[in-house]
Amino acid sequence: MNLTRMATLLAFSSTLALSASVSAETLRWSSAGDSLTLDPHSQNEGPTHAMSHQIYDSLVYRNQEMKLTPRLALEWKLTDDPTVWEFKLREGVKYHNGNPFTADDVVFSIMRAKHENADMKGLLTTVVEAIKVDDHTVRLRTDGPNPLLPNNLTDLFIMDKEWSEENKVAVPQNFKAGEETYAVRNANGTGPYRLISREADVKTELARNDDYWGKGQYPLEVSRIVYTPIKSSATRVAALLSGEIDFLLDPPVQDLDRLAAARGLAVRSGPENRTIFLGMQQAVPELRTSDVKGKNPFADKRVREALNIAINRDAIGKVVMRGQSVAAGMIAPPFVDGYSAELDRVPTVDVARAKALLAEAGYPNGFAVTLACPNDRYVNDEAICQAVTGMFGQIGVKARLDARSKSIHFAELPKGELDFYLLGWSVPTMDSHYVFHYLIETRSDKGGSWNSTGFSNAEIDGLIDAMTRETDPDRRAEMVAKVWNTVQSEVIYLPLHHQMLNWAMKSNIDFPVHSMNYPHFKWLKYTK
Amino acid sequence: MLAFIIRRLLQSVLVMLTVALVAFGLFRYIGDPINNMVGQEATLVEREQLRAQLGLNDPVPVQFARFVANAAQGQFGMSYRMARPVADVIFERLPATLELALISGIGALVVGIALGVYTALRRDGWLSQIIMSLSLIGVSLPTFLIGILLIYVFAVQLQVLPAFGRGEVVRLGWWSTGLLTESGLKSLIMPAITLGLYQLTLIMRLVRAEMLEVLRTDYIKFARARGLSDRSVHFRHALKNTLLPVITITGLQIGSIIAFAIITETVFQWPGVGLLFITAVQFVDVPVMAAYLVLIALIFVVINLIVDLLYFAVDPRLRVKRSGRGS
């Protein structure tokens, strides 16, 4: 009797399991740095967004192919008034606490992210107001035509208005307030996973949101996520090798071969949205760190060109990056609007011509200058700088390497005080304007905050400004191309390479790399 | 006695102020927190505003005075990185560090004294020779290397111990302990060995040298002549007299175990204050760094005080001298 009962029970439970076809898989993963806060508007930073993407939904986001994809917004279009965008919202969506998602939440979240305490305000500067049309339609009015507004909303997460007001977090946290707000360690989103527990820097646990609107559309095979940041890269790798974690977001480059060869592990690679390049101060009358007095060698285009063709990008890719980079000719990865293979063509190495160009410019014996370089920000950043200083040495330019921590490097860089520096740039909006606005535009209160080359061209500035309002795609593409041509022909920067992204995981996990480095675990599948 | 304690406490305050001042002098050179706090989209004006808001533009003496005034009221400000009060963050992390330091300290002391006595008594035994040779490893290998070696052998190859973290913890009021769960205890083994190995070998070598010294003295010979048992001679008479320097060294070493747990905690991702400090340095989280350094100074000062008081307990001569002068 007992046996039959057990058999029926077993049969019953297996049918249950089949009918629900919901897997119970726990994914334990790690990376070096934890999310800074769960408040989705207060920081504009990669690891923070990576966590928020699990708990919260944005209106639109980038899929694996980097295409804009519906999320909480089903469709979006410019209205007849070119300054107004209209978003149709998904219906029947519920927050983790059961509250319904409506247009009020979108209006609230946009305005919250525009608050002066929010770091996300930088992406919404053109938005003047958010208007609720009906419960599932929202309009955003901008200060002028903004054809690219949806590109800026991919990391803009929608919070529950009711919950935020209940918990006194209707305003993002202010550092000066001296007190932590509820939203820093608690969350209520509409996303695929809900927060179970959070201890910053130690452990964050999420569980699958079984009422997720995307159920059936996405695999959602992971039922529980445990995130543990591990600072030391050797320990992170050891934890993956020993099977204590299943997924590693940032395996160190030197361990990739070993991880790929290890039994039961796999490394998946893809292009990252980041280009590494060198910048030169071209506007000051005399460089601070050079032996050339009274004039600035970088002001001469021939010198910049000489340096450009002295760099052996293939050697850097092979030796320093161990194949984990793609040599670059422009500061934008292939999925960015405005990219072209022609612009990205890698300059041919020509030491003889480089020397001739230097001699022509009046520096037959080269000159000395200090190259400032971060040593804890990009993949192998210091080694890259060491390699290029050697290459510059071949044409007589004695670059002294000053490798330092990112907190020093990035404090000095925006001040325009560095003569020669390494920087990496990613393009979250996937549009060339983002590159121009921060790296090419004249440094001012409005833009050019990372343009430390001193490059300033009124015509180019005009084009950069005009392209934000140009709604005709062809005319806009023309403007973008024009700016790129100037950037390339003037050799304002020396692009080195596009970084590659690697994720290491158990080999039974099928999870392609997302170029923004956001692991959307709802897409993760297990191979049977 | 009371006067002695008060005098020491006053000295301690001075020590801590000096530590804080030196720390503040150094903070200027580790960079600017602003870039870590705002996104790359922030304009120069926004950066400047935040800098002014946090008071980073004020001269260092002003910042220092503000820090001391707040610290005196128990206010250490907000962590730039975690957006939470520094005192909360540190007290959350302190149990992990103290537990690790305590276990590795006790382990080093017990094993160190035992091995020290053994190697002193069996000077020429083959086991003593092996122990002495191995102890060289403990003195000479850097901590992070020992940690990584242990992880490689016991976590990656044998897969018997966890490579990182603290395991499951149990909350007892505000204290969180890993000593009550199996995974917590397992997680403790490798970090405790890594952290305590240097101290263990140090104590062992110290005890051995002191023992050898004491065993040569007249009163030990006399004790033997009186026909006392070996056990009584070794442990009641000899060992007790070797303990004075051991206590001094141990006391100072406990301070450094807590302070230098930084490396061990980083290697094992042990969620203690050392790891907090390293993360703070990389982010230029000045409030956390300042509070941590003051806390470590406080721990050193308190331990030294305890060591001084222990002298009274262990060495009767000190008591006699004091009371003699006092009366």
Coordinates of C-alpha atoms in Angstrom, one line a residue, chain B residues 85-211:
Chain B
P85 CA 26.7 56.1 7.8
V86 CA 30.3 55.0 8.3
A87 CA 29.8 53.9 11.9
D88 CA 27.1 51.5 10.8
V89 CA 29.2 50.0 8.1
I90 CA 32.2 49.5 10.3
F91 CA 30.2 48.0 13.2
E92 CA 28.6 45.6 10.7
R93 CA 32.0 44.4 9.5
L94 CA 33.8 44.4 12.8
P95 CA 32.6 41.0 14.1
A96 CA 34.0 39.2 11.1
T97 CA 37.5 40.8 11.6
L98 CA 37.5 40.3 15.4
E99 CA 36.4 36.6 15.1
L100 CA 39.1 35.9 12.5
A101 CA 41.8 37.8 14.5
L102 CA 40.7 36.1 17.8
I103 CA 40.7 32.6 16.4
S104 CA 44.0 32.9 14.6
G105 CA 45.5 34.7 17.6
I106 CA 44.5 32.0 20.0
G107 CA 45.6 29.3 17.5
A108 CA 49.0 30.9 17.1
L109 CA 49.4 31.3 20.8
V110 CA 48.4 27.8 21.8
V111 CA 50.3 26.0 19.0
G112 CA 53.2 28.4 19.2
I113 CA 53.8 27.9 22.9
A114 CA 53.3 24.1 22.7
L115 CA 55.8 23.8 19.8
G116 CA 58.2 26.3 21.4
V117 CA 58.3 24.3 24.6
Y118 CA 58.6 21.0 22.7
T119 CA 61.5 22.2 20.5
A120 CA 63.2 23.6 23.5
L121 CA 63.0 20.4 25.5
R122 CA 63.8 18.1 22.7
R123 CA 66.4 20.3 21.1
D124 CA 68.1 17.7 19.0
G125 CA 65.1 15.5 18.2
W126 CA 64.4 15.0 14.5
L127 CA 60.8 16.3 14.9
S128 CA 62.2 19.5 16.4
Q129 CA 64.5 19.9 13.5
I130 CA 61.7 19.5 11.1
I131 CA 59.5 22.0 13.0
M132 CA 62.3 24.5 13.1
S133 CA 62.9 24.2 9.4
L134 CA 59.2 24.5 8.5
S135 CA 58.9 27.5 10.8
L136 CA 61.2 29.4 8.4
I137 CA 58.5 29.1 5.8
G138 CA 56.0 30.8 8.1
V139 CA 58.4 33.7 8.8
S140 CA 59.6 34.2 5.2
L141 CA 56.6 33.6 3.0
P142 CA 54.3 36.6 2.4
T143 CA 50.8 36.3 3.6
F144 CA 49.0 36.6 0.2
L145 CA 51.2 33.8 -1.2
I146 CA 50.3 31.4 1.7
G147 CA 46.6 32.3 1.2
I148 CA 46.7 31.6 -2.5
L149 CA 48.6 28.4 -2.0
L150 CA 46.1 27.2 0.5
I151 CA 43.2 28.1 -1.8
Y152 CA 44.9 26.3 -4.7
V153 CA 45.4 23.1 -2.7
F154 CA 42.3 22.9 -0.5
A155 CA 39.7 24.7 -2.6
V156 CA 40.6 24.1 -6.2
Q157 CA 42.4 20.8 -6.1
L158 CA 40.9 18.9 -3.2
Q159 CA 37.7 20.9 -3.0
V160 CA 37.3 20.4 0.7
L161 CA 37.3 24.0 1.9
P162 CA 35.5 27.1 0.5
A163 CA 37.8 29.5 -1.4
F164 CA 36.1 32.7 -0.3
G165 CA 33.6 34.3 2.1
R166 CA 32.5 33.6 5.6
G167 CA 29.9 30.9 5.0
E168 CA 26.5 31.0 6.8
V169 CA 26.4 33.4 9.8
V170 CA 24.2 33.5 12.8
R171 CA 23.0 36.8 14.2
L172 CA 23.3 37.3 17.9
G173 CA 22.0 40.8 18.4
W174 CA 24.2 43.1 16.5
W175 CA 27.0 40.6 16.4
S176 CA 27.1 38.2 13.5
T177 CA 29.1 35.0 14.1
G178 CA 30.3 32.3 11.8
L179 CA 31.4 30.0 14.7
L180 CA 28.0 28.3 15.1
T181 CA 27.6 26.9 11.6
E182 CA 29.5 24.2 9.8
S183 CA 30.1 26.3 6.7
G184 CA 31.2 29.2 8.9
L185 CA 33.8 27.1 10.7
K186 CA 35.0 25.6 7.4
S187 CA 35.4 29.1 5.9
L188 CA 37.4 30.2 8.9
I189 CA 40.1 27.5 8.7
M190 CA 42.2 28.8 5.8
P191 CA 42.0 32.6 6.6
A192 CA 42.9 31.8 10.2
I193 CA 45.9 29.8 9.2
T194 CA 47.0 32.4 6.7
L195 CA 46.7 35.2 9.2
G196 CA 48.2 33.4 12.2
L197 CA 51.1 31.5 10.6
Y198 CA 53.6 34.3 11.0
Q199 CA 52.6 34.9 14.6
L200 CA 52.7 31.2 15.3
T201 CA 56.2 30.8 14.1
L202 CA 57.3 34.0 15.8
I203 CA 55.8 32.9 19.2
M204 CA 57.3 29.5 18.8
R205 CA 60.8 30.7 18.1
L206 CA 60.5 33.2 21.0
V207 CA 59.3 30.6 23.5
R208 CA 62.0 28.2 22.4
A209 CA 64.8 30.8 22.8
E210 CA 63.4 32.0 26.2
M211 CA 63.0 28.4 27.4

